[in-house]
Amino acid sequence: MSAASFAEAARVLAGVSAWALGWRPEEFWRATPDELAASLTGPAPSSSAPPDTQAIAALRAMFPDPVETPDG
């Protein structure tokens, strides 16, 4: 990759990250290529179904919320 093509690609990606992510130049230049790619592609679609009522009840039993007291 030539310096000119790198500079052009960086200029385009900096503009996209500013527009799509609200990043300032400092945030763009501090990001790794993997961070930039992950930010622009978003989460991968889930291949599993969400938990059913029984699974949620089991998780609640395993990890109960702490009891709140009046003083916090």
Coordinates of C-alpha atoms in Angstrom, one line a residue:
M1 CA 0.0 0.0 0.0
S2 CA 1.4 3.3 -1.0
A3 CA 1.5 6.3 1.4
A4 CA -1.0 8.1 -0.8
S5 CA -3.5 5.2 -0.7
F6 CA -3.0 4.8 3.0
A7 CA -3.7 8.5 3.6
E8 CA -6.8 8.4 1.4
A9 CA -8.1 5.3 3.2
A10 CA -7.4 6.8 6.6
R11 CA -9.2 10.0 5.6
V12 CA -12.3 8.1 4.5
L13 CA -12.3 5.9 7.6
A14 CA -11.8 9.0 9.9
G15 CA -14.8 10.6 8.2
V16 CA -17.0 7.5 8.5
S17 CA -16.0 7.1 12.2
A18 CA -16.8 10.7 12.9
W19 CA -20.2 10.5 11.1
A20 CA -21.3 7.0 12.2
L21 CA -19.7 6.8 15.7
G22 CA -19.3 10.4 16.7
W23 CA -15.6 9.9 17.1
R24 CA -13.2 12.9 17.2
P25 CA -9.8 12.5 15.4
E26 CA -8.0 11.6 18.6
E27 CA -10.4 8.7 19.2
F28 CA -10.0 7.5 15.6
W29 CA -6.2 7.5 15.8
R30 CA -6.1 5.8 19.2
A31 CA -8.4 2.9 18.1
T32 CA -6.9 -0.3 16.8
P33 CA -8.0 -1.7 13.5
D34 CA -10.0 -4.4 15.3
E35 CA -11.8 -1.8 17.5
L36 CA -12.7 0.2 14.5
A37 CA -14.0 -2.8 12.6
A38 CA -16.0 -4.0 15.6
S39 CA -17.5 -0.6 16.1
L40 CA -18.6 -0.3 12.5
T41 CA -19.9 -3.8 12.0
G42 CA -21.9 -4.1 15.3
P43 CA -22.8 -7.3 17.1
A44 CA -23.0 -10.6 15.4
P45 CA -26.5 -12.1 15.1
S46 CA -27.2 -14.6 17.9
S47 CA -27.6 -18.2 16.8
S48 CA -29.4 -19.3 20.0
A49 CA -32.9 -18.6 21.2
P50 CA -33.5 -16.4 24.2
P51 CA -33.9 -18.1 27.5
D52 CA -37.4 -19.4 28.3
T53 CA -39.3 -18.8 31.5
Q54 CA -37.9 -21.9 33.3
A55 CA -34.3 -20.9 32.5
I56 CA -34.9 -17.4 33.8
A57 CA -36.4 -18.8 37.0
A58 CA -33.4 -21.1 37.5
L59 CA -31.0 -18.3 37.0
R60 CA -32.9 -16.1 39.5
A61 CA -32.7 -18.9 42.0
M62 CA -29.0 -19.4 41.4
F63 CA -28.3 -15.6 41.6
P64 CA -30.8 -13.9 43.7
D65 CA -30.9 -10.1 44.0
P66 CA -29.7 -8.8 47.4
V67 CA -32.4 -7.7 49.8
E68 CA -32.6 -3.9 49.9
T69 CA -32.7 -2.2 53.3
P70 CA -34.2 1.3 54.0
D71 CA -30.8 2.9 54.5
G72 CA -29.6 1.6 51.1

